Coordinates of C-alpha atoms in Angstrom, one line a residue:
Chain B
X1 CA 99.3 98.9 105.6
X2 CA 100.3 102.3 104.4
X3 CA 103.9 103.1 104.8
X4 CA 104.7 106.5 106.0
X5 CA 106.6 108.2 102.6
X6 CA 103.7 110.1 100.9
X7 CA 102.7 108.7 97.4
X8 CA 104.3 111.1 95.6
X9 CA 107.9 109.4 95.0
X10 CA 105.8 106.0 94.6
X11 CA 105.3 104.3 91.0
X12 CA 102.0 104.8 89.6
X13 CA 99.7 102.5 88.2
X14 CA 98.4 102.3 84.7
X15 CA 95.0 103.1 86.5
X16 CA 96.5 106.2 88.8
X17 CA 95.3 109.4 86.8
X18 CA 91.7 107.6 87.2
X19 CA 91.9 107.0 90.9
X20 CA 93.3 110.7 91.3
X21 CA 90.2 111.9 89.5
X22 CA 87.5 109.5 91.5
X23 CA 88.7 110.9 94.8
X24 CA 91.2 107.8 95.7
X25 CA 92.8 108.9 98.4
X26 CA 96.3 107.7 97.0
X27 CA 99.2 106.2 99.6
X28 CA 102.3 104.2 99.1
X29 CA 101.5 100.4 99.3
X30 CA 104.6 98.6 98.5
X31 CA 106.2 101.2 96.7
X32 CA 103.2 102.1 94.3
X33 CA 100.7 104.9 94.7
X34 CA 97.3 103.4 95.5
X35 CA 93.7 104.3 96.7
X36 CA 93.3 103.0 100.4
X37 CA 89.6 104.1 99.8
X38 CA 87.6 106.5 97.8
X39 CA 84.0 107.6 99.7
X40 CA 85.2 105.0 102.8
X41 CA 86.6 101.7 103.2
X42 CA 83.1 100.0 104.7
X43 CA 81.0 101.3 102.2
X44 CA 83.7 100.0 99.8
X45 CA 83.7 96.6 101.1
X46 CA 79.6 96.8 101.6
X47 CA 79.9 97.6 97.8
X48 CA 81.6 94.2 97.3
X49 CA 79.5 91.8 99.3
X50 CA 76.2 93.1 97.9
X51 CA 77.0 94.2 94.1
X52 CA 80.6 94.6 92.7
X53 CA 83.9 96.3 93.1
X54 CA 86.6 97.1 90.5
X55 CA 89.9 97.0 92.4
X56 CA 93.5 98.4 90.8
X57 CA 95.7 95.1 91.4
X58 CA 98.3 96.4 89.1
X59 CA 100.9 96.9 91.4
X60 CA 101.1 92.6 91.5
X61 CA 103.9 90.7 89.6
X62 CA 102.5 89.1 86.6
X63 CA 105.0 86.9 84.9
X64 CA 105.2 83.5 82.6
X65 CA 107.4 80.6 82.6
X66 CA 108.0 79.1 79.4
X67 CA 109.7 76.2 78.6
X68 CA 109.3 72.4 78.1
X69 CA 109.1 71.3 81.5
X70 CA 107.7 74.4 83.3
X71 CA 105.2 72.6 85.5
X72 CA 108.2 70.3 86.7
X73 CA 110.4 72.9 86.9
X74 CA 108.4 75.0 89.4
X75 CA 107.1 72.1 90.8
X76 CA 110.8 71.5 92.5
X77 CA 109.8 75.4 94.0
X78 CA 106.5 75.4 95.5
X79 CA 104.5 72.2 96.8
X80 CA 101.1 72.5 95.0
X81 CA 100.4 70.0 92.5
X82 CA 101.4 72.1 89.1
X83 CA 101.3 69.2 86.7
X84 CA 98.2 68.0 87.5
X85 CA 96.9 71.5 86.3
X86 CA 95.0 71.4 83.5
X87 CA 95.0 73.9 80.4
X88 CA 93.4 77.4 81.6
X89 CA 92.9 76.3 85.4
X90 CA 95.0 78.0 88.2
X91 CA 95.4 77.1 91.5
X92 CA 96.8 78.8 94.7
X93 CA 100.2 77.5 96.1
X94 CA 103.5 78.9 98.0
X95 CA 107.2 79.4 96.6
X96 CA 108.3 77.6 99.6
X97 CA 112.3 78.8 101.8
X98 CA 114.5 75.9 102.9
X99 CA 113.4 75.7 106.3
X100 CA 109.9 75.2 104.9
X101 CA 108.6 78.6 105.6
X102 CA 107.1 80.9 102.5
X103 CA 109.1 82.9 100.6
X104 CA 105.5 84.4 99.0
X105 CA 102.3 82.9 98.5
X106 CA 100.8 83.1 94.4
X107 CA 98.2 81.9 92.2
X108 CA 99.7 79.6 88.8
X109 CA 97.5 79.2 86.1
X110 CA 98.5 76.6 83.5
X111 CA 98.1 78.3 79.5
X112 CA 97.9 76.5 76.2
X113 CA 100.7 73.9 76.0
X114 CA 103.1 74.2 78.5
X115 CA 103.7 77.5 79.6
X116 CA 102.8 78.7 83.1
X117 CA 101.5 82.6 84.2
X118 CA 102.0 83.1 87.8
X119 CA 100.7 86.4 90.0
X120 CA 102.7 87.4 93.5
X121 CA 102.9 89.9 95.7
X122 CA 103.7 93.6 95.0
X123 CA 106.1 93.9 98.0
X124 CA 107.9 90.5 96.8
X125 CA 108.1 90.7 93.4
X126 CA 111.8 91.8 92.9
X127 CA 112.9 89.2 94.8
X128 CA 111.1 86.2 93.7
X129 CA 111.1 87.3 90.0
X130 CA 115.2 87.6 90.9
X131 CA 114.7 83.8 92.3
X132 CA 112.1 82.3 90.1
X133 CA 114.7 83.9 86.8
X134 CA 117.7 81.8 87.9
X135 CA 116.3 78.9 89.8
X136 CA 114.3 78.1 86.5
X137 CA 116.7 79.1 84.0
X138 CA 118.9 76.0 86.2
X139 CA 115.9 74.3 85.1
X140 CA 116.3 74.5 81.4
X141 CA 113.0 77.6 81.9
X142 CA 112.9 81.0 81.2
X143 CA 111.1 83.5 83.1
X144 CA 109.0 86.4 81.5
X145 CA 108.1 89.2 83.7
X146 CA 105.1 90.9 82.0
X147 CA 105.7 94.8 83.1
X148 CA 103.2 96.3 80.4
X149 CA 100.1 94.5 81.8
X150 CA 97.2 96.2 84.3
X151 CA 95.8 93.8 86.3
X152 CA 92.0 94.3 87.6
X153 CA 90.2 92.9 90.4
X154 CA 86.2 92.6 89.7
X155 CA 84.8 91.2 92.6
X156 CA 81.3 90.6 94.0
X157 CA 78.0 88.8 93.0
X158 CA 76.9 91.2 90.1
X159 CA 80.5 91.2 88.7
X160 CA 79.3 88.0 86.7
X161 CA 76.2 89.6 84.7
X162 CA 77.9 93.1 84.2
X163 CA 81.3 91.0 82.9
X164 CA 79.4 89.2 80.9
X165 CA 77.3 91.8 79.0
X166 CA 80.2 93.1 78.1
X167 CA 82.5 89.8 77.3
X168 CA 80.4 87.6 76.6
X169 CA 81.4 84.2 77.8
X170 CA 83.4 85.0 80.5
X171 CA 80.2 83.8 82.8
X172 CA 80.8 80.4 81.7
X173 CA 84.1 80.3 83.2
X174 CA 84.4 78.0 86.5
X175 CA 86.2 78.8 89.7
X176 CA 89.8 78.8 89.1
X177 CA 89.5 78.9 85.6
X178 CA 91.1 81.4 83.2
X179 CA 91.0 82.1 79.4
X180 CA 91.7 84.7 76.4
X181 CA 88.9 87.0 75.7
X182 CA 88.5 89.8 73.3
X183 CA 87.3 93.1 73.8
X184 CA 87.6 95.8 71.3
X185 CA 89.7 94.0 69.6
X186 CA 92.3 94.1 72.7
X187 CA 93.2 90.6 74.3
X188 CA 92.4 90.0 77.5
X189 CA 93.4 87.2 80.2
X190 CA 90.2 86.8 82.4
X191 CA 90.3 84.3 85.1
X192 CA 87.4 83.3 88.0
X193 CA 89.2 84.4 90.7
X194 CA 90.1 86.8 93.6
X195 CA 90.7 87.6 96.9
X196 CA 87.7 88.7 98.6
X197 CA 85.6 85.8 99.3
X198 CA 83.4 86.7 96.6
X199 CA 82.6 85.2 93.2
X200 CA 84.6 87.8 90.9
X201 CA 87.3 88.0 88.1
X202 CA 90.6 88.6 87.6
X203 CA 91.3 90.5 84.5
X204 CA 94.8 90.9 82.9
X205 CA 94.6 94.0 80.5
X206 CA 97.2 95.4 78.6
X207 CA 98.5 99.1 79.8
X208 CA 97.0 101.1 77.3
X209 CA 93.6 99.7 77.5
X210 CA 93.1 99.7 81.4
X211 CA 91.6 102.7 81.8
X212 CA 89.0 102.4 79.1
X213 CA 88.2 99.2 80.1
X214 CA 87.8 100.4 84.2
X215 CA 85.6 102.8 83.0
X216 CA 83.5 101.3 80.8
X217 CA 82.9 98.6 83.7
X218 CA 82.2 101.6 85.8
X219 CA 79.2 102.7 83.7
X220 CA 77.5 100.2 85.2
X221 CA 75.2 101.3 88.6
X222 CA 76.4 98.4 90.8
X223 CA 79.6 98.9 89.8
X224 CA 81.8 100.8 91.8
X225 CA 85.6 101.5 92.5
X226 CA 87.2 100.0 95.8
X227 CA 90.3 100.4 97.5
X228 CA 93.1 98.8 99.6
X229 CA 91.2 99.1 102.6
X230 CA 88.5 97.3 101.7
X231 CA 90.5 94.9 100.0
X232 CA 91.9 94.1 103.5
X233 CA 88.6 93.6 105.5
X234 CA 87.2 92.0 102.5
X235 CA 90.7 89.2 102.6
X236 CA 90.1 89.1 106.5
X237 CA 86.6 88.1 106.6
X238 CA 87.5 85.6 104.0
X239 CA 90.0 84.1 106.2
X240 CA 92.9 84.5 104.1
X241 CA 96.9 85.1 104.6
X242 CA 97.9 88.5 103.6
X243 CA 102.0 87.7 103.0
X244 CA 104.1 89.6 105.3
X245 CA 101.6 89.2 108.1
X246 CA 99.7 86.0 108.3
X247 CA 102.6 84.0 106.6
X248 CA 106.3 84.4 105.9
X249 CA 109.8 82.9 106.2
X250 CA 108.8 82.0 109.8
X251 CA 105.9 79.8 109.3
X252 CA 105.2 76.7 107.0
X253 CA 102.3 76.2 105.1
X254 CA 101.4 73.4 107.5
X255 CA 101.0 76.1 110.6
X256 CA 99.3 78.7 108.3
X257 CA 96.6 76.1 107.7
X258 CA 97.3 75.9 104.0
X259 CA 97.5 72.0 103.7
X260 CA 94.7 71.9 101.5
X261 CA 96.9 73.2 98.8
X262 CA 99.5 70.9 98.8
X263 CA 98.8 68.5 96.3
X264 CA 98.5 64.6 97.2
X265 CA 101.2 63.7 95.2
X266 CA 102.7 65.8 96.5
X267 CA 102.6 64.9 99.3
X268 CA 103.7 61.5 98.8
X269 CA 106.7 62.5 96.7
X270 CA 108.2 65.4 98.2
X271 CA 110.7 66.9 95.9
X272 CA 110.1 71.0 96.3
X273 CA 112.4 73.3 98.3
X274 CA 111.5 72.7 102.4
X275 CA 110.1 69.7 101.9
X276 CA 111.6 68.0 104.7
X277 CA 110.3 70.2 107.0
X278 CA 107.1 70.5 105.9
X279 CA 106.4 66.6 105.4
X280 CA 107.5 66.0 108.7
X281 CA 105.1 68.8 109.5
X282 CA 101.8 66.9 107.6
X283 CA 103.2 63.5 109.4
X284 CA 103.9 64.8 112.7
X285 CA 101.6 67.5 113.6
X286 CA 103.0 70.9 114.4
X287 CA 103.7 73.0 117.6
X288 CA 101.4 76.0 116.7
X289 CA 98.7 77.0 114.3
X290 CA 97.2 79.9 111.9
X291 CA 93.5 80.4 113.5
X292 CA 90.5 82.6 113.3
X293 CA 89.6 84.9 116.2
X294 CA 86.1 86.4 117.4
X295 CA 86.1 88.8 120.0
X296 CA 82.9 89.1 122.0
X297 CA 83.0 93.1 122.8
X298 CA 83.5 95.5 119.9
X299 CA 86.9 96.7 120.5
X300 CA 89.3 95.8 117.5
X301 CA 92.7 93.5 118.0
X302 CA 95.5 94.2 115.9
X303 CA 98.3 92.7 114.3
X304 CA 100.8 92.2 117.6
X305 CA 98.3 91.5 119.8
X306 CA 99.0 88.8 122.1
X307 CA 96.8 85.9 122.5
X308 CA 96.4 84.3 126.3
X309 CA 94.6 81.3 126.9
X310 CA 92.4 81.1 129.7
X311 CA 94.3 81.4 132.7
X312 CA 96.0 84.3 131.0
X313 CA 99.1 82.4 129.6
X314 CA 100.5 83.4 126.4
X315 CA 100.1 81.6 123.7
X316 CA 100.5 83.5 120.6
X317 CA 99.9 86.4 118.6
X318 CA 97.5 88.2 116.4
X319 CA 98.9 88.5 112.7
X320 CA 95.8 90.2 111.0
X321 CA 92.7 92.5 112.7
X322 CA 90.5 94.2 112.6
X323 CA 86.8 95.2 112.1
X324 CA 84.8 93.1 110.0
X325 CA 82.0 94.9 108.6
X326 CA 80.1 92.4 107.2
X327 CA 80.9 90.2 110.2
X328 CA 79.8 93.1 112.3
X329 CA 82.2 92.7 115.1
X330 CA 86.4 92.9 115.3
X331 CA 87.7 89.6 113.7
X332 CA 91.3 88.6 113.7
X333 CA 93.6 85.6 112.5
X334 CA 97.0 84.6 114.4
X335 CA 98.9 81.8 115.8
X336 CA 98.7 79.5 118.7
X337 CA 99.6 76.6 120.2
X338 CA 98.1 73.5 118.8
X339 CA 96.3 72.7 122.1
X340 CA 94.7 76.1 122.1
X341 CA 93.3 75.9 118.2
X342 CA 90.2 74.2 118.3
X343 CA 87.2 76.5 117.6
X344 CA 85.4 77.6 120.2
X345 CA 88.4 77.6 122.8
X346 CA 87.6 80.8 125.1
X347 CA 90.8 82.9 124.6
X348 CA 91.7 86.8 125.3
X349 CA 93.6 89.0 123.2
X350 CA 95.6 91.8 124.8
X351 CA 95.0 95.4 123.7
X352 CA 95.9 98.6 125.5
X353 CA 96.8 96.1 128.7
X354 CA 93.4 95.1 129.1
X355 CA 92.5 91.2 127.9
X356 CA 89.9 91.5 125.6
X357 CA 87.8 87.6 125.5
X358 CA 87.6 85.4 122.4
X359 CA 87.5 82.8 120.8
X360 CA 89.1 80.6 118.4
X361 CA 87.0 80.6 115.6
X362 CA 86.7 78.5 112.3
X363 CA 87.7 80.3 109.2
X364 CA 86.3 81.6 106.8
X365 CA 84.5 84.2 108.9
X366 CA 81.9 84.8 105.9
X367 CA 80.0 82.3 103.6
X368 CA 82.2 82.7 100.7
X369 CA 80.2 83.5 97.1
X370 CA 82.9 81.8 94.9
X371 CA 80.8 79.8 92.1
X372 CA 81.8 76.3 92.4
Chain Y
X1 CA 77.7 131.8 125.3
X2 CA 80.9 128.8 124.7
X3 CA 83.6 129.1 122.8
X4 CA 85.4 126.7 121.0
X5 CA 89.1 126.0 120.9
X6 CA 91.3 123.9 118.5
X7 CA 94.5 121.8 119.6
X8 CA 96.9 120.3 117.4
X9 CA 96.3 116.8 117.4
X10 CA 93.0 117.8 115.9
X11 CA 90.6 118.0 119.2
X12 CA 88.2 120.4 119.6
X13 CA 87.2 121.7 123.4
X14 CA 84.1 123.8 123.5
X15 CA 84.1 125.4 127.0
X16 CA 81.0 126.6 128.7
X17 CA 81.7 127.9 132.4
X18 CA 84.2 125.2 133.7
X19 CA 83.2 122.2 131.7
X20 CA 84.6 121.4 128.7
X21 CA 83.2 119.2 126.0
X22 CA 86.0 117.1 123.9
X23 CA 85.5 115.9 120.5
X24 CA 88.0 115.2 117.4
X25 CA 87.6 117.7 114.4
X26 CA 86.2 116.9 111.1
X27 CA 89.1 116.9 109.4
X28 CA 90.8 114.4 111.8
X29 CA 87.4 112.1 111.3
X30 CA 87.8 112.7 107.5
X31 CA 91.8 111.6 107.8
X32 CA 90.7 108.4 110.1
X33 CA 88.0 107.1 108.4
X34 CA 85.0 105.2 109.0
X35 CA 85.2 104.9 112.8
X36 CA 84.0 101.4 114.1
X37 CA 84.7 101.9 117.8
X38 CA 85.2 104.9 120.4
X39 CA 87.2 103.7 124.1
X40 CA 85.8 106.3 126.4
X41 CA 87.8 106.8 129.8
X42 CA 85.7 106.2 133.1
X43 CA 83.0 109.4 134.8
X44 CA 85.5 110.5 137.7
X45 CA 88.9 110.0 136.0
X46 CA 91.5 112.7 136.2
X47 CA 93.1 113.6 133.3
X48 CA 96.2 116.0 132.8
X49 CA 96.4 118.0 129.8
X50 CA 98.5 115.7 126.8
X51 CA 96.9 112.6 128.7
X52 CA 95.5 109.7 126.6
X53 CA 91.8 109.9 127.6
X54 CA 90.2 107.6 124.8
X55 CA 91.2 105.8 121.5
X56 CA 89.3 105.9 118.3
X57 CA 89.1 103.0 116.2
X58 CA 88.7 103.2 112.7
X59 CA 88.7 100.2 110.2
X60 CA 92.4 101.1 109.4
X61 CA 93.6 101.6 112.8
X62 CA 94.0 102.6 116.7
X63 CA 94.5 106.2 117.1
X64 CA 95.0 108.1 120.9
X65 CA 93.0 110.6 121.3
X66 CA 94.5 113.5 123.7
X67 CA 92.8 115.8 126.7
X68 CA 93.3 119.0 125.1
X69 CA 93.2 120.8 128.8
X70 CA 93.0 118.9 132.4
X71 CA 89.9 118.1 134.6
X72 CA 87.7 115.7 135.7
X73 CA 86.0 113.1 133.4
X74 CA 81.6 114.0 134.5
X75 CA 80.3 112.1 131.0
X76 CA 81.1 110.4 128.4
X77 CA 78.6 110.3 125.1
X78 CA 77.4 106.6 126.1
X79 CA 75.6 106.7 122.5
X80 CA 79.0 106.3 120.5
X81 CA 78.9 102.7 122.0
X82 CA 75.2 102.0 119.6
X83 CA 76.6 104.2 117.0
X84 CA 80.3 104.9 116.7
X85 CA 79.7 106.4 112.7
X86 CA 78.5 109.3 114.7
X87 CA 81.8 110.2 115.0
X88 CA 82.4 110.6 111.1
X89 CA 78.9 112.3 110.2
X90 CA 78.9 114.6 113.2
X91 CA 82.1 114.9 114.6
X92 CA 82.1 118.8 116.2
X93 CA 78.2 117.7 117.2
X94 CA 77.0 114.6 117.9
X95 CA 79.9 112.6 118.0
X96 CA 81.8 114.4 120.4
X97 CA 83.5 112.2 123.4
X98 CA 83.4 113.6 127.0
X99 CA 82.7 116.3 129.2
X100 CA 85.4 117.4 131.4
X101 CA 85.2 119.9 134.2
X102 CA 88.4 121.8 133.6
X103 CA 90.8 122.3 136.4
X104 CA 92.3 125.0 134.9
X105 CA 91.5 127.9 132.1
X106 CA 94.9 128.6 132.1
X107 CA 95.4 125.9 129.5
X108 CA 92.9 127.5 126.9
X109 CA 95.9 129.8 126.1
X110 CA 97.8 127.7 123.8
X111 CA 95.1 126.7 121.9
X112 CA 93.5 127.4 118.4
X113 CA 90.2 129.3 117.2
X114 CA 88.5 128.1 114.7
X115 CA 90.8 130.5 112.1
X116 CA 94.2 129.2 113.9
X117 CA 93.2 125.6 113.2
X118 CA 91.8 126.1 109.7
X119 CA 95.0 127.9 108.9
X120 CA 97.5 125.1 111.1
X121 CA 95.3 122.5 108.8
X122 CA 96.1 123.8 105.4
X123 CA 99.8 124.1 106.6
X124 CA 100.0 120.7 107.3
X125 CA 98.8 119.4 103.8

């Protein structure tokens, strides 16, 4: 996760002088100097799945697309359905590679009128804000990288009541739903969403008002900071890709298990970059698949691990793992091939030479808290 | 009366007679993090000094964990296996890892005391 140059030369959050002074113990994720934990990473994620966590998210790309026909114009770019979006709802989708594998994977929420505000990944943002600008600008759309904005994770059950106290109506927000608040006078984009398998909020802040707003969430008893860490046991119990690992240029969204966000239309229409592939991949099946993983003793598998079948055969590899704390026993996600996917196959996973049993397992490994 | 000796990938060996008891220090526990699992080698296993003898796992990661001097594995701390956090809140103590009977105390001399280590610690940081 953590990259071996010390935080030092990385670039620092609007939040960073408040993670220094909370005991973050600061590394270089992506190229920005983050807290992989504060007290420790299970009591972090703990923290999440009974109260609520604020998590620095800044380091994402936050940008708009504006223009007449934004929703068409990045529909030719990712295959989730962005027309069909209505105003303030956001949905998860891919920006898709010729071959049909994932450039990134991102979260498009639909403003007033036309315009478009999309989040991606920290350690892709260069280049798909460097794609997205001139793709869409052949697409008569311009795109508007917002680089004064914080961008806070608040995630867990109590993040609701405590939000709410202090904005109200942002508890009357549905899941995947996103509007303009005030607070103190300061606009803020909140949405219902996250990545933690929680019910929680996203919350778009300007720069200057981050901190105060962090802190003033922080006054609050069940409130609590969280780091990277836990944000990564928190994603792997909740049985979702973390770019880079789980999904890249190698694998479609049709082997990562991400069909349920391609939109029907779609579907039927093609129309978005990779499409060939990835239609012939929802007709025709596909060779391998993204799976979830229990192990049955209570040594961890790691990304790299390679997954045997029964008679010790390879037949893929781990792409996430670890230990799942709320779980209570190592989980992992990887590939397979397809005849190997169905839950409950017995499997082994190979760490340190020795094949560790397992099976495939259904994902989510938790019973998510989103609010439906 | 034991003494205690420091190596540089942050073990700690306290000797009494010719057994050795092998742990990792605090401040390696306090670098790993919250440790979830501990591999202990098998009772009779011969390990040379620089040998990887077990593996700590922490949520983050897999890290080897190094015989600081040679011998003969006669225990392992079976309790780690219930209660692997024993490692972070009692890492010199309770959590330590295996008893070795040391094949020979002619590979104390490279080590640390307790002074050594703190000062080879601070260096580091």
């Amino acid at each position: 996760m953590a990259t071996d140059t010390g935080p030092e030369a990385a670039r620092r959050t609007p939040l960073y002088d408040l993670h220094v002074a909370r005991g973050g113990r600061m590394v270089d994720f992506a190229g920005y100097a983050l807290p992989v934990q504060y007290g420790g990473i299970i009591a972090e994620h703990e923290q999440t799945r009974d109260r609520a966590s604020l998590f620095d998210v800044s380091h994402m790309g936050q940008a708009r697309i504006v223009g007449a026909r934004a929703a068409e114009a990045l529909e030719s770019l990712v295959p989730g359905d962005i027309a069909g979006l209505g105003a303030g709802r956001m949905r998860y989708t891919q920006l898709t590679g010729d071959e049909g594998g994932i450039r990134d994977d991102l979260m498009v929420t639909r403003l007033a009128g036309n315009a478009l505000a999309i989040v991606v990944n920290a350690a892709r943002k260069d280049d798909d804000f460097a794609y997205l600008g001139a793709a869409l600008a052949d697409r008569g759309c311009a795109l508007e990288i917002e680089e004064d904005k914080a961008l806070l994770a608040f995630q867990g059950p109590k993040a609701a009541s405590v939000l709410e106290t202090e904005i109200p109506g942002t508890d009357g927000l549905a899941f995947l739903q996103g509007d303009l608040f005030h607070w103190r006078g300061t606009p803020l984009w909140i949405s219902r969403s996250g990545y933690t398998g929680e019910d929680g909020f996203e919350i778009s802040v300007p720069a200057g008002h981050a901190t105060a707003l962090a802190e003033t969430l922080l006054a609050d008893d069940g409130v609590a900071l969280a780091g990277l860490g836990a944000r990564d046991s928190l994603r792997l119990e909740a049985g979702l890709c973390l770019y880079g690992h789980d999904i890249d240029l190698t694998t479609t969204p049709v082997e990562a298990g991400l069909t349920w966000s391609i939109g029907k239309r779609r579907r039927a229409e093609g129309g978005f970059v990779g499409a060939d592939t990835i239609l012939d991949h929802l007709r025709n099946g596909t060779r391998r698949r993204r799976i979830g993983l229990r192990l049955k003793d209570r040594t961890p598998a790691r990304e790299g691990a390679e997954i045997c079948d029964a008679a010790g055969a390879p037949v893929g590899r781990v792409t996430s793992g670890g230990f799942g704390p709320t779980v209570g026993a190592p989980v992992a996600m990887g590939y397979v091939a397809i005849g190997h996917a169905a839950p409950g196959t017995p499997l082994t996973l190979t760490v340190r030479g020795r094949a560790l049993p397992a099976r495939a397992a259904c994902l989510p490994f938790i019973a998510p808290g989103y609010r439906r | 009366m034991p003494t205690t000796y420091y190596s540089e990938d942050h073990e700690w060996l306290r000797v009494d007679g010719d057994t050795g008891t092998v742990g990792i220090t605090d401040h390696a526990q306090e670098q790993l993090g919250d440790v979830v699992f501990v591999e202990l080698p098998e009772i009779g296993r011969t390990v040379l000094k620089g040998d990887d003898m077990a593996v700590v796992e922490s949520v983050k990661a897999a890290s080897e964990i190094y015989a600081p001097a040679g011998g003969e594995v006669v225990e392992t701390n079976g309790a780690l296996e219930d209660n692997p956090a024993a490692v972070n809140e009692d890492a010199e103590g309770d959590g330590w890892f295996v008893r070795l009977k040391l094949a020979d105390p002619a590979e104390l001399e490279d080590l640390m005391d307790a002074e050594a280590y703190a000062a080879f610690v601070s260096s580091q940081s």
